PDB file of C-alpha atoms (C1' of nucleotides) in Angstrom:
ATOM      1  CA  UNK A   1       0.000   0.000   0.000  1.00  0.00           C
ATOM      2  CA  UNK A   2       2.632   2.352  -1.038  1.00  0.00           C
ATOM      3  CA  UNK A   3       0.025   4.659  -2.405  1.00  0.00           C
ATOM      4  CA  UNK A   4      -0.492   5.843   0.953  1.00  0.00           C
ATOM      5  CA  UNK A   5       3.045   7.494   1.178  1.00  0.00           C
ATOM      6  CA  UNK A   6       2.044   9.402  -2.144  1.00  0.00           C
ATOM      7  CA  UNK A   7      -1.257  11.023  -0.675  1.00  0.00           C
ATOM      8  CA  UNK A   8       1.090  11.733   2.660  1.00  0.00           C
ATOM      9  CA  UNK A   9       3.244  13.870  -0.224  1.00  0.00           C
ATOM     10  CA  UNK A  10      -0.253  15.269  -1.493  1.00  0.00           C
ATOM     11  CA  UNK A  11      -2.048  16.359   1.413  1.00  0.00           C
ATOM     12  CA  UNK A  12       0.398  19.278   2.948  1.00  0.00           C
ATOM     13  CA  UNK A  13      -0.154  22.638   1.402  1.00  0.00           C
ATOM     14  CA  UNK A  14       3.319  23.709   0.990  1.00  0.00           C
ATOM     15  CA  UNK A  15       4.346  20.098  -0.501  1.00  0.00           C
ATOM     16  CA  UNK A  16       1.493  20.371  -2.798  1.00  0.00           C
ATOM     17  CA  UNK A  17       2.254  23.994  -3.776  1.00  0.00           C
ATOM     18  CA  UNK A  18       5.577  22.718  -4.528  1.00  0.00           C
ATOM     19  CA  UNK A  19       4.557  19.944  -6.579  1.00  0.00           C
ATOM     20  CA  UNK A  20       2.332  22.633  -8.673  1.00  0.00           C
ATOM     21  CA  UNK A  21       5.400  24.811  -9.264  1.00  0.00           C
ATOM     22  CA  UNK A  22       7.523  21.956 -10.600  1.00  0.00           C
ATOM     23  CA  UNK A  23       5.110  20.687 -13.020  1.00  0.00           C
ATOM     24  CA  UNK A  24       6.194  23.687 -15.054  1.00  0.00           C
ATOM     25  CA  UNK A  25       9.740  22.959 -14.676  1.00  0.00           C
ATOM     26  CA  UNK A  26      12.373  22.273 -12.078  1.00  0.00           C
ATOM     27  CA  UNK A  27      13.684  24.689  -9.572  1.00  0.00           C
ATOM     28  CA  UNK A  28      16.117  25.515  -7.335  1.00  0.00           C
ATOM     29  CA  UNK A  29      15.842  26.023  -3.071  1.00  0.00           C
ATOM     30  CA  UNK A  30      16.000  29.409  -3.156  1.00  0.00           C
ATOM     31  CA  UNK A  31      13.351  30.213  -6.141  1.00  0.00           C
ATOM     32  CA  UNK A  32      11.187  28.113  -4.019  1.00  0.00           C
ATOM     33  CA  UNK A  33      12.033  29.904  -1.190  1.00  0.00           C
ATOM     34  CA  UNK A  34      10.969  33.225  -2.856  1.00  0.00           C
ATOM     35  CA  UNK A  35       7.882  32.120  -4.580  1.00  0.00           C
ATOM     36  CA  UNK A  36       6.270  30.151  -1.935  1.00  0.00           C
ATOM     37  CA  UNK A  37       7.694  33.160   0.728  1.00  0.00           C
ATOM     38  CA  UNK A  38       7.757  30.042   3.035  1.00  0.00           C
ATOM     39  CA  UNK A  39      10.929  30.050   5.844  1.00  0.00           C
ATOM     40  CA  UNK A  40      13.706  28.581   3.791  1.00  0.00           C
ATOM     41  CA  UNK A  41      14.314  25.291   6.756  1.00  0.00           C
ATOM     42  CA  UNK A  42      10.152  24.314   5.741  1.00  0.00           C
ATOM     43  CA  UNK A  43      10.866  24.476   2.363  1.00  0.00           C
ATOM     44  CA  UNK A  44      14.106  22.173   2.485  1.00  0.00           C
ATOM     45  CA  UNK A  45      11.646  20.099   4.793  1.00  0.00           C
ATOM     46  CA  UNK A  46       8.983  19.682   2.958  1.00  0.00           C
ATOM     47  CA  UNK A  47      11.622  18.852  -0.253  1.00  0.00           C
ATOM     48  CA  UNK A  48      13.604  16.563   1.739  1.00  0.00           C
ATOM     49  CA  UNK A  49      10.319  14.756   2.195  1.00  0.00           C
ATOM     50  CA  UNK A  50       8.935  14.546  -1.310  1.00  0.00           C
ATOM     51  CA  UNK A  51      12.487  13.690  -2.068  1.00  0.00           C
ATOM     52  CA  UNK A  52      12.467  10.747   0.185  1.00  0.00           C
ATOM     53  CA  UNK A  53       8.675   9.346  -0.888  1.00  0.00           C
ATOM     54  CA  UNK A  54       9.893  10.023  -4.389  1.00  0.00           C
ATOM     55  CA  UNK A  55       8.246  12.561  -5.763  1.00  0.00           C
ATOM     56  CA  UNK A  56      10.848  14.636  -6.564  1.00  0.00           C
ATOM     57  CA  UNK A  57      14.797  14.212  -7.578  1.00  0.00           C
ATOM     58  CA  UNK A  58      17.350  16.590  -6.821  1.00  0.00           C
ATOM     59  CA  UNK A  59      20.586  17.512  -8.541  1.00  0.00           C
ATOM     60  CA  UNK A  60      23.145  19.246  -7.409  1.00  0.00           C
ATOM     61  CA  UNK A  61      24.735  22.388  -9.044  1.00  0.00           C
ATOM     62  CA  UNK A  62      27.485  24.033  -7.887  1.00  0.00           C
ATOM     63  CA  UNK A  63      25.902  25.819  -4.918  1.00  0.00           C
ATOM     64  CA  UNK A  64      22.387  25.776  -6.071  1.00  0.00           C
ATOM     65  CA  UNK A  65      20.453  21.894  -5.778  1.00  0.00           C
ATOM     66  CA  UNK A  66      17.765  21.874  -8.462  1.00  0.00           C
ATOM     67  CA  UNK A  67      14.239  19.699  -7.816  1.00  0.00           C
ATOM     68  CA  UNK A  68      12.816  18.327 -10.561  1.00  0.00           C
ATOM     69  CA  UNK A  69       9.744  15.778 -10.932  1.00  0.00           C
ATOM     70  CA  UNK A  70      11.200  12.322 -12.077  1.00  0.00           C
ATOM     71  CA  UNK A  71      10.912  11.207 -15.373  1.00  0.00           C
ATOM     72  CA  UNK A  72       9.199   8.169 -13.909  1.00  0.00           C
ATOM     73  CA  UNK A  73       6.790   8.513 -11.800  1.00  0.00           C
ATOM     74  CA  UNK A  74       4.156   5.972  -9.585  1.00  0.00           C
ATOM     75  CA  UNK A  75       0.955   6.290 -11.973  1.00  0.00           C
ATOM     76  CA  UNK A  76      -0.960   7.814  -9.114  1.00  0.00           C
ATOM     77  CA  UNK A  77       1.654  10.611  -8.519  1.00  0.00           C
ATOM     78  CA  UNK A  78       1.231  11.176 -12.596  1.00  0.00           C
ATOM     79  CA  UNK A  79      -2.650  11.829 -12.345  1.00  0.00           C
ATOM     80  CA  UNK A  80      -3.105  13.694  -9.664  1.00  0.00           C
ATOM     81  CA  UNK A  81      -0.056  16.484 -11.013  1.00  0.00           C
ATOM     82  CA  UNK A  82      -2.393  16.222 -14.044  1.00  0.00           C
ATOM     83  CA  UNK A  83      -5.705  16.815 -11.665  1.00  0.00           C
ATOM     84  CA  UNK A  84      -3.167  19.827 -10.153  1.00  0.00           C
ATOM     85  CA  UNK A  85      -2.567  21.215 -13.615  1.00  0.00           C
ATOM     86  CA  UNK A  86      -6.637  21.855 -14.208  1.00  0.00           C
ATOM     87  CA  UNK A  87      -6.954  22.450 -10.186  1.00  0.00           C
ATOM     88  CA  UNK A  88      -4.343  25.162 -10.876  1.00  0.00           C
ATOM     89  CA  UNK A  89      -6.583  27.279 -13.323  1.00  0.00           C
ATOM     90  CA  UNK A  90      -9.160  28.395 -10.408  1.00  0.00           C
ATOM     91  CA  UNK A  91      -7.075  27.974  -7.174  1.00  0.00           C
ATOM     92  CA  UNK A  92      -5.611  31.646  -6.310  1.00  0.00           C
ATOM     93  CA  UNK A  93      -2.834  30.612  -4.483  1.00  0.00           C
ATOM     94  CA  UNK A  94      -1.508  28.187  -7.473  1.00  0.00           C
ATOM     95  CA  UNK A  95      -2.368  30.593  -9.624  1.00  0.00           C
ATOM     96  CA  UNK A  96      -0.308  33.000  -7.642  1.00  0.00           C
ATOM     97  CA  UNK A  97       2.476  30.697  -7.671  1.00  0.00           C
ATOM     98  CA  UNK A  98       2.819  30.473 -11.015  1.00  0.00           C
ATOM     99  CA  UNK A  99       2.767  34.228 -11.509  1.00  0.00           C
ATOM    100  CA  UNK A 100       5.386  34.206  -8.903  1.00  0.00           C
ATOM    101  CA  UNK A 101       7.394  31.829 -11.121  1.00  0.00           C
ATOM    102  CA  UNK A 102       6.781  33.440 -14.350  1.00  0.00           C
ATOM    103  CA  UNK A 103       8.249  36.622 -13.073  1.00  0.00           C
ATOM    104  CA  UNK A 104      11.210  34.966 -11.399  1.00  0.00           C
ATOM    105  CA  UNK A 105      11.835  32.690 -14.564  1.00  0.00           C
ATOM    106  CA  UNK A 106      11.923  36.664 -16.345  1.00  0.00           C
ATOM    107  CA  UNK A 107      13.676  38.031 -14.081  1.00  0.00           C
ATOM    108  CA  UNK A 108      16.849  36.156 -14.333  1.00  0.00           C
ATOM    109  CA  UNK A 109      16.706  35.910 -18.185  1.00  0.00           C
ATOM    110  CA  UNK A 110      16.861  39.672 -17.819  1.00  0.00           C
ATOM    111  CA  UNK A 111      19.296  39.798 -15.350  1.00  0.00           C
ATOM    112  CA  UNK A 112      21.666  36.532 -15.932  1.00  0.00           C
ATOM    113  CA  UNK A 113      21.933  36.577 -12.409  1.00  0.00           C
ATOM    114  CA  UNK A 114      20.988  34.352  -9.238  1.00  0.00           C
ATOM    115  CA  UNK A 115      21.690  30.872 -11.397  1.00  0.00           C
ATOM    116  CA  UNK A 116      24.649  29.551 -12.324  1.00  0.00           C
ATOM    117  CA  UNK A 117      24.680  28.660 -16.469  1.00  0.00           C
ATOM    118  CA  UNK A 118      23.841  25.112 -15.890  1.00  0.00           C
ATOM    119  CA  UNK A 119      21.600  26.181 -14.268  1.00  0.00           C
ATOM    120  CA  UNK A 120      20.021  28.157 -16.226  1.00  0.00           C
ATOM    121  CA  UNK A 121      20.532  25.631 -19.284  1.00  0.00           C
ATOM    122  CA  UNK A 122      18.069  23.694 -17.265  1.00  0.00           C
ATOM    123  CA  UNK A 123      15.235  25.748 -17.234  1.00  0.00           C
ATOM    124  CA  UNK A 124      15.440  26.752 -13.485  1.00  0.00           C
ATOM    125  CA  UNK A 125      16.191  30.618 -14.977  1.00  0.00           C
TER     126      UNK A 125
ATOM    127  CA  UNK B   1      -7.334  24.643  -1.200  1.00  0.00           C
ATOM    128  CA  UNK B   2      -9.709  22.158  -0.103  1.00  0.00           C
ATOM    129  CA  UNK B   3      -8.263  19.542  -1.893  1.00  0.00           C
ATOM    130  CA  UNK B   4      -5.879  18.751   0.939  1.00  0.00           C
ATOM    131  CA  UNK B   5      -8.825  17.435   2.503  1.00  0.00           C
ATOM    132  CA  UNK B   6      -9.559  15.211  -0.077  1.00  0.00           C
ATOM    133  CA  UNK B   7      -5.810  13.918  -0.229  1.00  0.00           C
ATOM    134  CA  UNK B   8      -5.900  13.666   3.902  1.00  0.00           C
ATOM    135  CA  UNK B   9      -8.979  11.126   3.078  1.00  0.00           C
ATOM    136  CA  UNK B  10      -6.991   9.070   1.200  1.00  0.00           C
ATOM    137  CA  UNK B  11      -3.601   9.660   3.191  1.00  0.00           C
ATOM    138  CA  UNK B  12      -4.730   6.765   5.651  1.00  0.00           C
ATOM    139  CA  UNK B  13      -4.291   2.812   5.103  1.00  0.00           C
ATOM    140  CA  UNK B  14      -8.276   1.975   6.748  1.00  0.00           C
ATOM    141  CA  UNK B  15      -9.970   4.942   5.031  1.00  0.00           C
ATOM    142  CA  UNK B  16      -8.305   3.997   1.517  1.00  0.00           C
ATOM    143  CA  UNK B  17      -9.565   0.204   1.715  1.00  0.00           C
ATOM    144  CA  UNK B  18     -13.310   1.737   3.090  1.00  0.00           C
ATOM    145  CA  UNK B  19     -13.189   3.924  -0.133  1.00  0.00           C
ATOM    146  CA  UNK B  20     -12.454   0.654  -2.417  1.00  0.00           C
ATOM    147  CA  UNK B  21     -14.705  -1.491  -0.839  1.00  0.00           C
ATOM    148  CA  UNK B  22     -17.771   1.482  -1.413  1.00  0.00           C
ATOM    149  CA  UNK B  23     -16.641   1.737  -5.213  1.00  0.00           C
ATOM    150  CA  UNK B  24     -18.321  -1.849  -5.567  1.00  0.00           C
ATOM    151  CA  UNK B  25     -21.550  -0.302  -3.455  1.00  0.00           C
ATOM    152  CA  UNK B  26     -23.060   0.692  -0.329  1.00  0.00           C
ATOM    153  CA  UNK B  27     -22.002  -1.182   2.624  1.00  0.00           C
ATOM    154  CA  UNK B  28     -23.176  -0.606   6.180  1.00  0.00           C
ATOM    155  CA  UNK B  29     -20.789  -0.279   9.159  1.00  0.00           C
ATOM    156  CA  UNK B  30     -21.089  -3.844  10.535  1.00  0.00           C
ATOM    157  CA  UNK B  31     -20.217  -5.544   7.205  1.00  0.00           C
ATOM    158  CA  UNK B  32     -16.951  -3.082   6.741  1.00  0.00           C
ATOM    159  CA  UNK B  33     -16.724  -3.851  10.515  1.00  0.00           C
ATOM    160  CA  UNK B  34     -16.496  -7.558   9.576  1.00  0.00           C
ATOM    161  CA  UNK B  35     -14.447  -6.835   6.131  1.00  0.00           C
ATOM    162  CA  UNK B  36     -11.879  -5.016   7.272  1.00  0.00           C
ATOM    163  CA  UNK B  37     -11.155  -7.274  10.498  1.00  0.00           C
ATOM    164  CA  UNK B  38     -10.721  -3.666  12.099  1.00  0.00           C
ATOM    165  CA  UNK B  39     -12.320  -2.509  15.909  1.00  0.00           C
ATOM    166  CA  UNK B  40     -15.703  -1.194  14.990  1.00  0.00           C
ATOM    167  CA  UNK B  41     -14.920   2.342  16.788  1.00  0.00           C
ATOM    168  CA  UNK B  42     -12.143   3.236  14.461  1.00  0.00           C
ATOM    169  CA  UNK B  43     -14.569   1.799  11.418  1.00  0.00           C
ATOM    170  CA  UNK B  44     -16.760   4.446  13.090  1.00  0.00           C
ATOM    171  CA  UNK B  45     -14.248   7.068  13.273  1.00  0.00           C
ATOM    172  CA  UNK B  46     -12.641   6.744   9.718  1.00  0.00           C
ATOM    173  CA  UNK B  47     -16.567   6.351   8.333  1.00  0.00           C
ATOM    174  CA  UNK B  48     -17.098   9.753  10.346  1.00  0.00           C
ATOM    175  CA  UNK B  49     -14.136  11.225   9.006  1.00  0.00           C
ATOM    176  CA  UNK B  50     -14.654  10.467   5.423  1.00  0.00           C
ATOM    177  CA  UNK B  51     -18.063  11.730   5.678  1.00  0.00           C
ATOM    178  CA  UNK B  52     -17.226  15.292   7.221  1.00  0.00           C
ATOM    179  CA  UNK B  53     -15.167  15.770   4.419  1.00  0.00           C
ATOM    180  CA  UNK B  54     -17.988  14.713   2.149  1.00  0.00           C
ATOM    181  CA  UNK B  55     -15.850  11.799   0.668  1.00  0.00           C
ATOM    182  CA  UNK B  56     -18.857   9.394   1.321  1.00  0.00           C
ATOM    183  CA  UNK B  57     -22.883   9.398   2.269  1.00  0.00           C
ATOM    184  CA  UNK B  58     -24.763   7.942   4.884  1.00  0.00           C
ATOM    185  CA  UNK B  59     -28.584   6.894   5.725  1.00  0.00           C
ATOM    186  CA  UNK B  60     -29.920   5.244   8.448  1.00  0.00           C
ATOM    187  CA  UNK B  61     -32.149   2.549   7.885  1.00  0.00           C
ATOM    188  CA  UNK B  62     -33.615   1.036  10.906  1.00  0.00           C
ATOM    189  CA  UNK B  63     -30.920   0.134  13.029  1.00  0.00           C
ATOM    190  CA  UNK B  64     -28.345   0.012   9.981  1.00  0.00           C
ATOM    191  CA  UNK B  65     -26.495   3.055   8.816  1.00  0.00           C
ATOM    192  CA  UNK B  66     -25.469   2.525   4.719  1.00  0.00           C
ATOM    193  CA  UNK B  67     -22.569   4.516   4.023  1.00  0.00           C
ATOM    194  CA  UNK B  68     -22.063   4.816   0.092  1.00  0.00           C
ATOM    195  CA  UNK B  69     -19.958   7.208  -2.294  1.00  0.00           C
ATOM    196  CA  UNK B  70     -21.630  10.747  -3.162  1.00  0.00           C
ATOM    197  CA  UNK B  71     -23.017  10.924  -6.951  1.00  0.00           C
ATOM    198  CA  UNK B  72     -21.893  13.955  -6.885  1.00  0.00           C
ATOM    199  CA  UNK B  73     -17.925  13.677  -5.971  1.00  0.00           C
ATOM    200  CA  UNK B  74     -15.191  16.338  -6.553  1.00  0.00           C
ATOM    201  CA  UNK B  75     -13.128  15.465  -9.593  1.00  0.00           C
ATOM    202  CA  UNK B  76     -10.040  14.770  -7.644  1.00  0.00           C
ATOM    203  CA  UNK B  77     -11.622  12.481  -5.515  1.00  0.00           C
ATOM    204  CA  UNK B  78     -13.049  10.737  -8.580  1.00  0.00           C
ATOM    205  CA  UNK B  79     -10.218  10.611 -10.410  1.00  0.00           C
ATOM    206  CA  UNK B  80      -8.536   8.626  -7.427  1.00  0.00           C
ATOM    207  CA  UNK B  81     -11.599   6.416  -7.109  1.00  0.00           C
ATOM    208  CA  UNK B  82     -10.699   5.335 -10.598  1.00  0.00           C
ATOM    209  CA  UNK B  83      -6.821   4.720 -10.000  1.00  0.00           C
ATOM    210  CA  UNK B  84      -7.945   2.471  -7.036  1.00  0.00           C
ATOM    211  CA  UNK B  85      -9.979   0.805  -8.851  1.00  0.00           C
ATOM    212  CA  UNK B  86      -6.444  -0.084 -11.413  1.00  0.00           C
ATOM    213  CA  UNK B  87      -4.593  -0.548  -8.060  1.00  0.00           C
ATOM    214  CA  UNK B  88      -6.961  -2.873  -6.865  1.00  0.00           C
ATOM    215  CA  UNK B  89      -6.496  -5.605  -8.795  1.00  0.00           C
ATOM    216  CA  UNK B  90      -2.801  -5.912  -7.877  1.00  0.00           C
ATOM    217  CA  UNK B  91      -3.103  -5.044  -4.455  1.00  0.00           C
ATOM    218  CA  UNK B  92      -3.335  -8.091  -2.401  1.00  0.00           C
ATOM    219  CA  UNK B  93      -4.899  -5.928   0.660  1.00  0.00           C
ATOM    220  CA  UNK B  94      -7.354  -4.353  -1.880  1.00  0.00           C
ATOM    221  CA  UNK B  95      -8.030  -7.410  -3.722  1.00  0.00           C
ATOM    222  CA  UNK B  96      -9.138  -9.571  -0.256  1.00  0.00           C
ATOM    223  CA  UNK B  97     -11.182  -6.634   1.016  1.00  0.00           C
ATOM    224  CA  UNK B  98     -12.988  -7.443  -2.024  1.00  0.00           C
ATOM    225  CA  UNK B  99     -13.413 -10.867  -2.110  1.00  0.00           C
ATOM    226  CA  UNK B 100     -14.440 -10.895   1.350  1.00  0.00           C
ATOM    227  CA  UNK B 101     -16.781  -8.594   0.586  1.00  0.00           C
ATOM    228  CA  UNK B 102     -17.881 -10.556  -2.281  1.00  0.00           C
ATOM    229  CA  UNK B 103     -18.524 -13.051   0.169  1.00  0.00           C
ATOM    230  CA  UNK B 104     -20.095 -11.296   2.697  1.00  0.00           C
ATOM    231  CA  UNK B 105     -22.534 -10.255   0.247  1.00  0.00           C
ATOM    232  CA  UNK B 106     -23.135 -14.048  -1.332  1.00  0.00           C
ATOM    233  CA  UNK B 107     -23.842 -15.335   2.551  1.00  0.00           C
ATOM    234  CA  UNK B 108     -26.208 -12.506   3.288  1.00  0.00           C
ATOM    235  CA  UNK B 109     -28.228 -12.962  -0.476  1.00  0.00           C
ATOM    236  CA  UNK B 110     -28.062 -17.019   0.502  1.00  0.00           C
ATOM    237  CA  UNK B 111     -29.319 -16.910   4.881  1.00  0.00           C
ATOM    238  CA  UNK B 112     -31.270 -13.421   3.918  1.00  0.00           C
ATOM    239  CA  UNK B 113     -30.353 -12.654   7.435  1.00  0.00           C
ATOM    240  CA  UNK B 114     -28.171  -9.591   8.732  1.00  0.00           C
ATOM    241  CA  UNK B 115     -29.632  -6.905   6.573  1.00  0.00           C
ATOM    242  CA  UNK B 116     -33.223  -5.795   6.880  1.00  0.00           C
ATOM    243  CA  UNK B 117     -35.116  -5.455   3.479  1.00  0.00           C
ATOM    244  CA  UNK B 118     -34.719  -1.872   2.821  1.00  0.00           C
ATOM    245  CA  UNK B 119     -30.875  -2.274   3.467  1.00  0.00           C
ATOM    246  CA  UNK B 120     -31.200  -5.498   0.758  1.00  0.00           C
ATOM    247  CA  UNK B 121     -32.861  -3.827  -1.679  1.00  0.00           C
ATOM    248  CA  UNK B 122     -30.231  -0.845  -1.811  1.00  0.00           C
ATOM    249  CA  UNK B 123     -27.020  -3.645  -2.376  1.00  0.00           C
ATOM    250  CA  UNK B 124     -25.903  -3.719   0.405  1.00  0.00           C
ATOM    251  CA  UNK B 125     -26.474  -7.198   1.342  1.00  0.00           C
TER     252      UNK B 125
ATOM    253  C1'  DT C   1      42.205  29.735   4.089  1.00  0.00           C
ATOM    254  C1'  DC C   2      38.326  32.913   4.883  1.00  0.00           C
ATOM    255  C1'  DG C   3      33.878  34.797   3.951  1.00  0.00           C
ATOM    256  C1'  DA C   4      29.635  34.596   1.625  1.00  0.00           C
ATOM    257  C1'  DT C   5      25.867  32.089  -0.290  1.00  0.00           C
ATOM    258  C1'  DA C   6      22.788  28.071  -0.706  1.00  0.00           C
ATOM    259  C1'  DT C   7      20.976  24.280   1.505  1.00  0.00           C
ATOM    260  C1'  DA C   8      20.208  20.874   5.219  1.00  0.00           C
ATOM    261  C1'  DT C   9      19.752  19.537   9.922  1.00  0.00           C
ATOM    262  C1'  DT C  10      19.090  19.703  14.834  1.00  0.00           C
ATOM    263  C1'  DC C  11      16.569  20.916  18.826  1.00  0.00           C
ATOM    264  C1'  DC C  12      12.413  21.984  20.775  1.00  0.00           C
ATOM    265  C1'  DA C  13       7.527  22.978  21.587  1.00  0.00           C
ATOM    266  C1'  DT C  14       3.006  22.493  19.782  1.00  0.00           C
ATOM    267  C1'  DT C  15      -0.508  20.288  17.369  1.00  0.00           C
ATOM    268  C1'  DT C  16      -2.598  16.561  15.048  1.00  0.00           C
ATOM    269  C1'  DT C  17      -3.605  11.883  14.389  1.00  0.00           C
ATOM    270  C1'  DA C  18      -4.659   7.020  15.494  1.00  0.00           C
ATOM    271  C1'  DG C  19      -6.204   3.452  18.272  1.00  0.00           C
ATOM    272  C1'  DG C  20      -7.780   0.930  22.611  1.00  0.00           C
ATOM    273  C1'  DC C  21     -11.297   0.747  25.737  1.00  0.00           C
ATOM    274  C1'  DA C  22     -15.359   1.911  27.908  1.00  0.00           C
ATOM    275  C1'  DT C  23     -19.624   3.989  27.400  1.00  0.00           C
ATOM    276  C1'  DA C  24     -23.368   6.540  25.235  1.00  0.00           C
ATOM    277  C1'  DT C  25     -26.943   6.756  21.776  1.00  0.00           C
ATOM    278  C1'  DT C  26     -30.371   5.130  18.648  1.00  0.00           C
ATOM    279  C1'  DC C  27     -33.514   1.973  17.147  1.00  0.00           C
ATOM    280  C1'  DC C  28     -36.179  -2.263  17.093  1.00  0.00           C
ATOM    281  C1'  DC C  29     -38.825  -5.743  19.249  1.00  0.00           C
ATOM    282  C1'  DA C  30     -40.713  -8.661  22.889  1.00  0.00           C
TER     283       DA C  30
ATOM    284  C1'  DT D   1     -40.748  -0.342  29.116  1.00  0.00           C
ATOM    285  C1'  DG D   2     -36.642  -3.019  29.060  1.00  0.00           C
ATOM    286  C1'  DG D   3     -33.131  -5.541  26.541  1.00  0.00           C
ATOM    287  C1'  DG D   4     -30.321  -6.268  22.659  1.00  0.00           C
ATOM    288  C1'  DA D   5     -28.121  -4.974  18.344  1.00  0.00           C
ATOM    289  C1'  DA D   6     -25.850  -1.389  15.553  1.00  0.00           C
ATOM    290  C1'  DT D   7     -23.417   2.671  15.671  1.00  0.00           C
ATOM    291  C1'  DA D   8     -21.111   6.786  17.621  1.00  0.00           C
ATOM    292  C1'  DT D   9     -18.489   9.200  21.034  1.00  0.00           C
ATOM    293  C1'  DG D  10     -15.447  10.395  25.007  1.00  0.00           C
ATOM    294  C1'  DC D  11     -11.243   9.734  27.364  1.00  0.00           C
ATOM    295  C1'  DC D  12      -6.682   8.642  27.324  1.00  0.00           C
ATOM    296  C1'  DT D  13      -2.071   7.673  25.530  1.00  0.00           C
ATOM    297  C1'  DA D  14       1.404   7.100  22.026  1.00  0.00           C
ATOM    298  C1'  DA D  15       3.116   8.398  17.780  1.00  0.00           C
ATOM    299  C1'  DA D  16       3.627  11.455  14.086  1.00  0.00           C
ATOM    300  C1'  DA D  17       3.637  15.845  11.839  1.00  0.00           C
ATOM    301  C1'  DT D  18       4.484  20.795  11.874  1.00  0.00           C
ATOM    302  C1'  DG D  19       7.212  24.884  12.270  1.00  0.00           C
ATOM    303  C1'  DG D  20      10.440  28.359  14.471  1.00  0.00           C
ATOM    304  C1'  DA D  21      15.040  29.378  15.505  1.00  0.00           C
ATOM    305  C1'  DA D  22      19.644  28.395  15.599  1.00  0.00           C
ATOM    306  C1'  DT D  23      23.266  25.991  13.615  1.00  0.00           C
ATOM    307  C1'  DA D  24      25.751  22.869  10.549  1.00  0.00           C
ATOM    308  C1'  DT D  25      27.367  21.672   5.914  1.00  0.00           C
ATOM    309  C1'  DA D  26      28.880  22.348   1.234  1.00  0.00           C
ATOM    310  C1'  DT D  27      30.524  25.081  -2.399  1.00  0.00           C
ATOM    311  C1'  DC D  28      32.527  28.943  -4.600  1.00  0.00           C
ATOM    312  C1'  DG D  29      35.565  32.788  -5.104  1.00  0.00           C
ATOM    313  C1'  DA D  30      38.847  36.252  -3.305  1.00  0.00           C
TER     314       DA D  30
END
DNA sequence: TCGATATATTCCATTTTAGGCATATTCCCA
DNA sequence: TGGGAATATGCCTAAAATGGAATATATCGA
């Protein structure tokens, strides 16, 4: 019954807000940490816990770690990000997020800074 | 952001296997009592639960109280109704709960006892 | 090697959750 | 009206989850 772990990831606001952000790509601690204007030690919690259930990977870059979705995902995990991606539409605070996002993702384009390149190659920037 | 609710539902191993037992149909608390092999308090509790959160429906008849799924459900629960449904058949957990209840529902068509008529008529029995 | 930045972890207090057990409530029927 | 069956609730304890604050760790660059 390892679904049960998956709805443990699903049912904490910040972990789900996370999950909603990285459906549109991944990002690093700090973006997170700025869009979700959560205390940087909850979001590294909440990460380290999707990251141990699985739900997300993590790479490390230079100083930055970047959290991704995995490529392969449990099948439950894959349609409930999809039920997230329509929930998103009418929900103001994932809506919100993803504003939050777009404007970060801008922001560094414009200012090359923040990101290191690989970073940036990777569609954190 | 009230689907956290729904996922906290789901989150728990007794409330998951009352939810894929009530896919198949209404059951009343002494046959998921008997089903589940679990205290009948906590069957109460997690049946209380689930309903304040309007994941399932109850009706008293007589001295029987038939707890079923909504008609009307919110599409996230749905959707998660359906992947249990897929998970179900490879579950071994899942897959008893549902013979047993297939069973539990073959003794009670055969002796006609446990179930008064309105309960019968309504599939739960 | 030192300082700065990004991230993780520890410690601690609070809250929430789950389950056992006893008991209350509701309803039916004799 | 009292007893029995079905269900719900209260009380208690243990475990788990949450979050704040401080601190540790890792990496880079000067």
């Amino acid at each position: 019954m390892e679904y049960i772990e998956i709805y443990k990831c699903l049912c904490e606001r910040t972990r789900l807000r996370i999950l909603n952000l990285l459906r549109e790509g991944p990002l690093c601690v700090c973006h997170l940490h700025e869009i979700l204007g959560e205390a940087q030690p909850n979001v590294s919690r909440q990460l380290g816990y999707l990251r141990a259930h699985g739900a997300v990977e993590s790479q490390r870059h230079n100083n930055w770690i970047m959290y991704r979705l995995p490529d392969r995902r449990h099948p439950i995990l894959e349609e409930n990000l999809k039920c997230l991606q329509d929930v998103a539409r009418e929900d103001g605070v994932f809506r919100r997020d993803l504003e939050r996002r777009a404007s970060v993702v801008r922001r560094i384009a414009r200012t090359r800074e923040g990101c290191p390149d690989a970073v940036r190659v990777r569609g954190c920037c």
